[in-house]
PDB file of C-alpha atoms in Angstrom:
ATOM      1  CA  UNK A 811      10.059   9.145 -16.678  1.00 49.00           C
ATOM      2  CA  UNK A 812      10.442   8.213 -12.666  1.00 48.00           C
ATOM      3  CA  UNK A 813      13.653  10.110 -12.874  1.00 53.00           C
ATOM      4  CA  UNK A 814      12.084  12.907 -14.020  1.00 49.00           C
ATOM      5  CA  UNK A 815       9.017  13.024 -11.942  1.00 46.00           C
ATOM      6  CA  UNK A 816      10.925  12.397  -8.689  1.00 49.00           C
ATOM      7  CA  UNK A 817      13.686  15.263  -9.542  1.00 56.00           C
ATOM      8  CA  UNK A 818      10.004  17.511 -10.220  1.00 50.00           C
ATOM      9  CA  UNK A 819       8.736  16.284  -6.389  1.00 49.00           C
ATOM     10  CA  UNK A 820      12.435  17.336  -4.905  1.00 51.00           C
ATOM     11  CA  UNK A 821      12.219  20.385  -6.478  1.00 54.00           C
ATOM     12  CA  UNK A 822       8.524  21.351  -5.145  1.00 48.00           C
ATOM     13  CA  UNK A 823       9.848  19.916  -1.729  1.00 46.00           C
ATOM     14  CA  UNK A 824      12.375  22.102  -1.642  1.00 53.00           C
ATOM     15  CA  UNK A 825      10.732  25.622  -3.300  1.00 48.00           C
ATOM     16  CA  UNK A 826       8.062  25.181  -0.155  1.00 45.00           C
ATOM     17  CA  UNK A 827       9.758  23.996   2.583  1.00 47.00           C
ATOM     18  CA  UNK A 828      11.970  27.330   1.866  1.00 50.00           C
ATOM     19  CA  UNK A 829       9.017  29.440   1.582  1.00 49.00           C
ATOM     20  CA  UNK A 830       7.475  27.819   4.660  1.00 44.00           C
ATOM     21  CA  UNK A 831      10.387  28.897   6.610  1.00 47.00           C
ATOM     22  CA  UNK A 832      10.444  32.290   4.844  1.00 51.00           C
ATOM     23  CA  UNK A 833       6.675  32.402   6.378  1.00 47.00           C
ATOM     24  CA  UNK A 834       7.519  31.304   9.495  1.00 44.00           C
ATOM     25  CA  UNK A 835       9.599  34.149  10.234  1.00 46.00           C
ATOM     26  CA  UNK A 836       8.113  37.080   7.589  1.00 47.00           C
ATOM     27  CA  UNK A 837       7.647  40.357   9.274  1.00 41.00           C
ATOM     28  CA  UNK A 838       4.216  40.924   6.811  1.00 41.00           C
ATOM     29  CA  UNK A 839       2.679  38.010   9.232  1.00 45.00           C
ATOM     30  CA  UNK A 840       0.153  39.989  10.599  1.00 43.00           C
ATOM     31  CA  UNK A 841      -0.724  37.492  13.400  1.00 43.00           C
ATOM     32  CA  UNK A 842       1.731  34.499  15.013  1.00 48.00           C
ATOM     33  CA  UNK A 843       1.920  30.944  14.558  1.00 48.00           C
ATOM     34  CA  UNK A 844      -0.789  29.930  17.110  1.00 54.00           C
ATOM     35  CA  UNK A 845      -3.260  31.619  15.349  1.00 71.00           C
ATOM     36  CA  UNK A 846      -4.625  29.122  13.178  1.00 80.00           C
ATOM     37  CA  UNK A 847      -5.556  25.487  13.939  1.00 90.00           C
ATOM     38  CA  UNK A 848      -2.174  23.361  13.417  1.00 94.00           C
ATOM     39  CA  UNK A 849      -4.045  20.312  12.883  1.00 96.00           C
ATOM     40  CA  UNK A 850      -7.431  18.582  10.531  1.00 96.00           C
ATOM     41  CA  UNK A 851      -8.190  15.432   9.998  1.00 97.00           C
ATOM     42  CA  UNK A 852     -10.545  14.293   6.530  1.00 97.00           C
ATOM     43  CA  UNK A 853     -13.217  11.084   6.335  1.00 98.00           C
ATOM     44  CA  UNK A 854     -13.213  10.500   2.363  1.00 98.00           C
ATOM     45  CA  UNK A 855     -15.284   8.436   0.358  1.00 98.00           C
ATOM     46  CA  UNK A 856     -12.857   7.607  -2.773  1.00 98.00           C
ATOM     47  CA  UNK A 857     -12.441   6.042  -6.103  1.00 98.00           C
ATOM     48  CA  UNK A 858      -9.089   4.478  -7.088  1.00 97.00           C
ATOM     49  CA  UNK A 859      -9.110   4.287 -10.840  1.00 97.00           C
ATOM     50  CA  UNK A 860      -5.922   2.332 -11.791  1.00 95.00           C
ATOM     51  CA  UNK A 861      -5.016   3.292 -15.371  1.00 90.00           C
ATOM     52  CA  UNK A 862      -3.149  -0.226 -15.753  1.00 89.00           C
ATOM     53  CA  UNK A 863      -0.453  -1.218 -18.525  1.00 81.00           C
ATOM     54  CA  UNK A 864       2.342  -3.978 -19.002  1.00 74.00           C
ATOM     55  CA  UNK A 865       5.399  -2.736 -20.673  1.00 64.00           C
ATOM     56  CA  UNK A 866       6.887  -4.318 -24.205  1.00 54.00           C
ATOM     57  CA  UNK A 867       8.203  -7.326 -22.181  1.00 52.00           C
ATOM     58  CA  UNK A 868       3.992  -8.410 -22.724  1.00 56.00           C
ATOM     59  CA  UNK A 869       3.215  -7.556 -25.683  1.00 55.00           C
ATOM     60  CA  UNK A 870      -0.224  -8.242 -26.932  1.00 57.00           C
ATOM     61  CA  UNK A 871      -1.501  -8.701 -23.722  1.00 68.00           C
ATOM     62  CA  UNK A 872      -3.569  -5.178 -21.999  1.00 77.00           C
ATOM     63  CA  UNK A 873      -4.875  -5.947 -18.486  1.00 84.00           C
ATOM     64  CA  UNK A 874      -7.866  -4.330 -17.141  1.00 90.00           C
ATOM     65  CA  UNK A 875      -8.189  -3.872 -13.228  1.00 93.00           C
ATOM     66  CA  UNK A 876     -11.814  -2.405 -11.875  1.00 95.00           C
ATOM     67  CA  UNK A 877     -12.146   0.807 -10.402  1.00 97.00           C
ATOM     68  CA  UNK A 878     -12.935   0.616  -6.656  1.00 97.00           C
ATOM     69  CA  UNK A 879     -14.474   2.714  -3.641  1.00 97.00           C
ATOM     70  CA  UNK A 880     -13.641   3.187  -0.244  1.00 98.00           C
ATOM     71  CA  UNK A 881     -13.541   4.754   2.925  1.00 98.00           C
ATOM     72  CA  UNK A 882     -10.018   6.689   3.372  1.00 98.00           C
ATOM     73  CA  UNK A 883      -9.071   8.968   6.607  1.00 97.00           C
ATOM     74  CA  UNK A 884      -5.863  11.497   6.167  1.00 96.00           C
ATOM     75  CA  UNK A 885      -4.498  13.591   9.092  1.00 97.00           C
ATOM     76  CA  UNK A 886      -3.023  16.803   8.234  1.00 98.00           C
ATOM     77  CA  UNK A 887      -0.374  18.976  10.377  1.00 98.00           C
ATOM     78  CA  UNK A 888       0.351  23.046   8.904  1.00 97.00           C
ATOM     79  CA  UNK A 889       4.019  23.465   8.930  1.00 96.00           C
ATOM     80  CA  UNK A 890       3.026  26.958   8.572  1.00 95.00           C
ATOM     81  CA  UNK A 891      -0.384  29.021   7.351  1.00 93.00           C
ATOM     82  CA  UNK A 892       0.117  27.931   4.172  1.00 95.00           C
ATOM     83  CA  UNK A 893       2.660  25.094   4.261  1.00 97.00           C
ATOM     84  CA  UNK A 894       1.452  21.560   5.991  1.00 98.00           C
ATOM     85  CA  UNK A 895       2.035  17.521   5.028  1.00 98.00           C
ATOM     86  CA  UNK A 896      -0.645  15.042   4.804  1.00 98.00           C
ATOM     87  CA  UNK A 897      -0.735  11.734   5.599  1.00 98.00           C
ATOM     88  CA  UNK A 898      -3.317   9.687   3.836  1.00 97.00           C
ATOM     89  CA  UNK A 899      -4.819   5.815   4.377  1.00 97.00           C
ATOM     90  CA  UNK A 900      -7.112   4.041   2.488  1.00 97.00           C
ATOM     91  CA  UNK A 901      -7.594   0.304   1.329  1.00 97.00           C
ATOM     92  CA  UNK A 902      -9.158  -1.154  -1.789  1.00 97.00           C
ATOM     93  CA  UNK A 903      -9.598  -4.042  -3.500  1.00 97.00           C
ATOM     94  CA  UNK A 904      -9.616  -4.874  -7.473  1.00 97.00           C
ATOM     95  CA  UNK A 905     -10.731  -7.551  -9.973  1.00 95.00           C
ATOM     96  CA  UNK A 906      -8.349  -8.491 -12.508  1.00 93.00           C
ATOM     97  CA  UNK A 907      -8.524  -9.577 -16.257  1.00 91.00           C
ATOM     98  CA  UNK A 908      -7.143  -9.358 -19.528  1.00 85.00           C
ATOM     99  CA  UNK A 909      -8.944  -6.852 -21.710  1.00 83.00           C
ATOM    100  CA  UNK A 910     -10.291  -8.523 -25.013  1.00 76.00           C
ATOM    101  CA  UNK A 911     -10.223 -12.031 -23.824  1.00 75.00           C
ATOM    102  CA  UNK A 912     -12.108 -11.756 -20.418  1.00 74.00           C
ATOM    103  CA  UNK A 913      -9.268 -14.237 -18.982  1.00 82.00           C
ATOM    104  CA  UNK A 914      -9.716 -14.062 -15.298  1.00 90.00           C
ATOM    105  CA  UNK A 915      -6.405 -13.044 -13.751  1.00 88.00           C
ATOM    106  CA  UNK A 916      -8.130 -13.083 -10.044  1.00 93.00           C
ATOM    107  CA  UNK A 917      -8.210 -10.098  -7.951  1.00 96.00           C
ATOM    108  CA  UNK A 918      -5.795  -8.155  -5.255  1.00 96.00           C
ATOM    109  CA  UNK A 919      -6.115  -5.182  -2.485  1.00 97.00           C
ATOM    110  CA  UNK A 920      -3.983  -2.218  -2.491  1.00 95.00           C
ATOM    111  CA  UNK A 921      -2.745  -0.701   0.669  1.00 96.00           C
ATOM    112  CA  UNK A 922      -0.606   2.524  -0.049  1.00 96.00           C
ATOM    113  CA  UNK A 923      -0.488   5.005   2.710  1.00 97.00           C
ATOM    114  CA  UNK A 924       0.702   8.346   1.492  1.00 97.00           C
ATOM    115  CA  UNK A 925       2.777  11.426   2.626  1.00 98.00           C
ATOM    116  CA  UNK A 926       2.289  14.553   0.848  1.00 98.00           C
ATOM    117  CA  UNK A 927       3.978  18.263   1.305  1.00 98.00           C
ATOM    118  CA  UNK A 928       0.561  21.000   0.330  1.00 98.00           C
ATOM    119  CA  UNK A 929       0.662  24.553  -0.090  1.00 98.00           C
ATOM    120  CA  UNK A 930      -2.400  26.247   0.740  1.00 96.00           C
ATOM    121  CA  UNK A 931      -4.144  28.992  -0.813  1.00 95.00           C
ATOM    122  CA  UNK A 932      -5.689  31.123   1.882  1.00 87.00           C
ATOM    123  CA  UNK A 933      -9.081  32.715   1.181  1.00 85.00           C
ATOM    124  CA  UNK A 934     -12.082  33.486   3.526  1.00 84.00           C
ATOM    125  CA  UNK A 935     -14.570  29.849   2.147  1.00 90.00           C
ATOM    126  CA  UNK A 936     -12.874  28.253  -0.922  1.00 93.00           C
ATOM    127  CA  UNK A 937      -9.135  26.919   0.050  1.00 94.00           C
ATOM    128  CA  UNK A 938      -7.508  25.149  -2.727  1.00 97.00           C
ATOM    129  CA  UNK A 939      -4.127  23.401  -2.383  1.00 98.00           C
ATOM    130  CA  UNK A 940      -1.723  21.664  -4.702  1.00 98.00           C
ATOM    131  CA  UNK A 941       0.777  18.716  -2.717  1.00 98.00           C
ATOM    132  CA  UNK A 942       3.287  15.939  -3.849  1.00 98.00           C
ATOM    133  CA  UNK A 943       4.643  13.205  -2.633  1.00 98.00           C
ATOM    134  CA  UNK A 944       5.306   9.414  -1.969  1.00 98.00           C
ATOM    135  CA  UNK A 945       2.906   6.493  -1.435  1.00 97.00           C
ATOM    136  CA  UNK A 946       4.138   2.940  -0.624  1.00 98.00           C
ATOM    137  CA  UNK A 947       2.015   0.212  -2.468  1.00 97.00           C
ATOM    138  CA  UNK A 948       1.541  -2.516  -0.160  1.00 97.00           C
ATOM    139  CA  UNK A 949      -0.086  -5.551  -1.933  1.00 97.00           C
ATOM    140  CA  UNK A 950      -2.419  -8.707  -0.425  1.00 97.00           C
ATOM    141  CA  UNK A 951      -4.674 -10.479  -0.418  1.00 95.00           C
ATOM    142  CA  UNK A 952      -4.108 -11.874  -3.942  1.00 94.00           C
ATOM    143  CA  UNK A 953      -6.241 -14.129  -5.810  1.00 94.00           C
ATOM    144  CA  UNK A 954      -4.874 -16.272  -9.013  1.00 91.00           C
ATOM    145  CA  UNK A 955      -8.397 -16.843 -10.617  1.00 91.00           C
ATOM    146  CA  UNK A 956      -7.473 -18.822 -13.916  1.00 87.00           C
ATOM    147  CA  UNK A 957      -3.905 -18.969 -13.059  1.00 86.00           C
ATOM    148  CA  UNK A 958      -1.826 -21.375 -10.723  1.00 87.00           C
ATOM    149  CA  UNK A 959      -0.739 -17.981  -8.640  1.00 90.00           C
ATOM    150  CA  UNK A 960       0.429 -14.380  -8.873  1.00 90.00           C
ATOM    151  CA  UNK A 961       2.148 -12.118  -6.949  1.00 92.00           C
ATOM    152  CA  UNK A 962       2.744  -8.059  -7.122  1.00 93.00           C
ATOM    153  CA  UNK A 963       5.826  -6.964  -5.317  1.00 94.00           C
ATOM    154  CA  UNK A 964       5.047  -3.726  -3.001  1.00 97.00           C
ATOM    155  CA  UNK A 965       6.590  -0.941  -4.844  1.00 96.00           C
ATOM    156  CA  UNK A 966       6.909   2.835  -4.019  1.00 97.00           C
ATOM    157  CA  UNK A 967       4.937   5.613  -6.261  1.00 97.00           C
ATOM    158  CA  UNK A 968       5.161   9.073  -7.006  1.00 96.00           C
ATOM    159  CA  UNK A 969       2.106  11.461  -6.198  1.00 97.00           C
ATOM    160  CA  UNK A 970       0.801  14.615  -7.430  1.00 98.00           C
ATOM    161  CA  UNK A 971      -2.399  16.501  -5.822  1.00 98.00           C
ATOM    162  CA  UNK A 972      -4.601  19.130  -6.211  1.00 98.00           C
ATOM    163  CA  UNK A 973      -8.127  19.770  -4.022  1.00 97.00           C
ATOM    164  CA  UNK A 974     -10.272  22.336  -2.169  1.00 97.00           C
ATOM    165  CA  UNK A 975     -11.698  23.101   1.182  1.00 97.00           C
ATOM    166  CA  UNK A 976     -14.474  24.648   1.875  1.00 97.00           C
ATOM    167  CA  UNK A 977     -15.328  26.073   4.935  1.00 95.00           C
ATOM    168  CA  UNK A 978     -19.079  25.120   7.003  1.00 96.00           C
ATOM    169  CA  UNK A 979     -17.931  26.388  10.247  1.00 94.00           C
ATOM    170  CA  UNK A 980     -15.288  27.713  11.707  1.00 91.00           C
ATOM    171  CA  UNK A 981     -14.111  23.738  12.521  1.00 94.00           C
ATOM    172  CA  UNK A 982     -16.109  22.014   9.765  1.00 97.00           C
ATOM    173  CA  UNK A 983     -15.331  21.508   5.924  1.00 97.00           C
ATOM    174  CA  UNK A 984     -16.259  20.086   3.028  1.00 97.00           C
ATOM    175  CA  UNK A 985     -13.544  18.631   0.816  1.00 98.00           C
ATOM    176  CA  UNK A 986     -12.752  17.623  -2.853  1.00 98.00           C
ATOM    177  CA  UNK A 987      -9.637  15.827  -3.935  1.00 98.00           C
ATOM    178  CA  UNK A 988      -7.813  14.365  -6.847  1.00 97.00           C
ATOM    179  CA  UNK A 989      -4.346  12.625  -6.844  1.00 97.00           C
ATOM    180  CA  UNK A 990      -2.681  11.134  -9.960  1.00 97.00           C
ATOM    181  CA  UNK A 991      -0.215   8.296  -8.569  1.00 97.00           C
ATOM    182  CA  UNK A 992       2.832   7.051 -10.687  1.00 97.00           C
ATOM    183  CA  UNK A 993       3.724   3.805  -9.737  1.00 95.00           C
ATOM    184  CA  UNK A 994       4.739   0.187 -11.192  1.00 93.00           C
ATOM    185  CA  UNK A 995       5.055  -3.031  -9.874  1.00 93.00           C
ATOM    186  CA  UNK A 996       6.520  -6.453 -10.838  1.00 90.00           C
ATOM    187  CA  UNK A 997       4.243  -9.669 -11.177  1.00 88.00           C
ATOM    188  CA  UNK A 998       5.593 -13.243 -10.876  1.00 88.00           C
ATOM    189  CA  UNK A 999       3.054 -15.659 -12.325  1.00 83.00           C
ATOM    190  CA  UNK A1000       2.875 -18.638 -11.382  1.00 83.00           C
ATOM    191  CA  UNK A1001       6.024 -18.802  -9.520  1.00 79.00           C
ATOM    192  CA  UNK A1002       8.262 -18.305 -11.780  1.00 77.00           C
ATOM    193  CA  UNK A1003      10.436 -15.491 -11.392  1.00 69.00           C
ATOM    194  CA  UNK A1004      12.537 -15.819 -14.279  1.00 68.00           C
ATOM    195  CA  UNK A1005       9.189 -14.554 -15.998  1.00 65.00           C
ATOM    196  CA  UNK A1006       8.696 -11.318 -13.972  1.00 74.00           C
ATOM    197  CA  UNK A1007       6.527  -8.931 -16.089  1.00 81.00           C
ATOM    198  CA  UNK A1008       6.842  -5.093 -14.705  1.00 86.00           C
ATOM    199  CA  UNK A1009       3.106  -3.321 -15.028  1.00 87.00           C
ATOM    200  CA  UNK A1010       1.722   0.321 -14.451  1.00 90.00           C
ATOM    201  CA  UNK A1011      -0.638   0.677 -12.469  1.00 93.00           C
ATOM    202  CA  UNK A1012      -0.800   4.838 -12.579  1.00 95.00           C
ATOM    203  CA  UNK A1013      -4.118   5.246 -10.416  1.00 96.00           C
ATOM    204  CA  UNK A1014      -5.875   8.508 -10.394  1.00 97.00           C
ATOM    205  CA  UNK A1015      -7.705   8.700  -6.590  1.00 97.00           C
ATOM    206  CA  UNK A1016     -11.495  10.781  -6.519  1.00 98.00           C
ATOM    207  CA  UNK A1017     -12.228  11.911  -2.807  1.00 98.00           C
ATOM    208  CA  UNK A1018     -15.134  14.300  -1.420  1.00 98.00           C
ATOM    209  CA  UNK A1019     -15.313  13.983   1.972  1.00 98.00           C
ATOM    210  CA  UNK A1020     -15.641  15.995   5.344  1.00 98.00           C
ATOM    211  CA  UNK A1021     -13.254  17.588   7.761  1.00 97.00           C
ATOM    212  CA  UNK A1022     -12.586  18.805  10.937  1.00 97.00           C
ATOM    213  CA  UNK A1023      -9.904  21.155  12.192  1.00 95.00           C
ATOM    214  CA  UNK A1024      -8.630  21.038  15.677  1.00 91.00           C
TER     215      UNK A1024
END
């Protein structure tokens, strides 16, 4: 499944950065590159909604980790009109359990900056956009609760995206976006690493936010 969703994010890398380039120097442009604002930045308020699972190496055992909200800030830079990468940072933190039993399994923050290639839609208010990319899970702050200790090894995910601008001002936006993240991690209970269970985590992230372009 990785395999296949990483070959899927090459092959959207590569069908845009072409077409950015193909932009970049189309003779249909009707006005040059310095004609629209190269740079935004976006204050989010978000929900991370891990969709958490252990694989067969656990069996009988489903753990259950809490939705959270944050603040998250991206930056954004336009390759292009229509072509531009986002970099995204937010932090959250998560109680843990085991579904069904209520076994406190403690709690632990996320940290996973992500880089994203978009392609814009352009239209006069409503801009929606579709990106992918990469996010690197970085894990702390880790509480055992019940157990003797835990630990979740930082990992790198897989990203998909899809959201909408719309346009207050000239400068100002409102925006709405949704990322589904593909990502799994191994945890070492109680020190033991010869016991190393891999787990999903698969979080879907909710943002509505504001912007500014610049």
């Amino acid at each position: 499944m990785k395999k296949i969703i990483f070959s899927a994010i090459l092959a959207f890398l590569c069908v845009f950065s072409t077409q950015a380039q193909d932009e970049t120097t189309s003779n249909d442009e009707t006005t040059s590159n310095d004609d629209y604002n190269k740079w935004q930045v976006r204050v989010r308020a978000v929900a991370l909604v891990p969709a958490p699972y252990f694989y067969d190496s656990v069996k009988g055992i489903d753990p259950d980790i809490s939705t959270a909200f944050a603040p998250e800030i991206d930056v954004t830079y336009f390759l292009s009109k229509r072509i531009a990468l986002e970099l995204m940072l937010t932090t959250t933190k998560h109680d843990v359990e085991i579904k069904g039993s209520g076994t406190d399994i403690g709690s632990v923050s996320f940290l996973p900056p992500g880089l994203s290639l978009q392609y814009h839609f352009l239209s006069e208010k409503f801009k929606p956009y579709v990106g992918a990319g990469l996010n690197y899970f970085i894990f702390y702050g880790e509480d055992a609760g019940e157990l003797e200790s835990i630990e979740y090894k930082n990992t790198l995910g897989y990203s998909l995206q899809a959201g909408l601008d719309y346009a207050l001002t000239d400068k100002w936006f409102i925006n709405l976006d949704f990322k589904k993240i593909f990502v799994n991690t191994e945890v070492t209970i109680n020190n033991n690493s010869n016991a190393d269970n891999e787990a999903n985590l698969d979080p879907f992230i909710f943002g509505f936010g504001v912007g500014m372009k610049f």
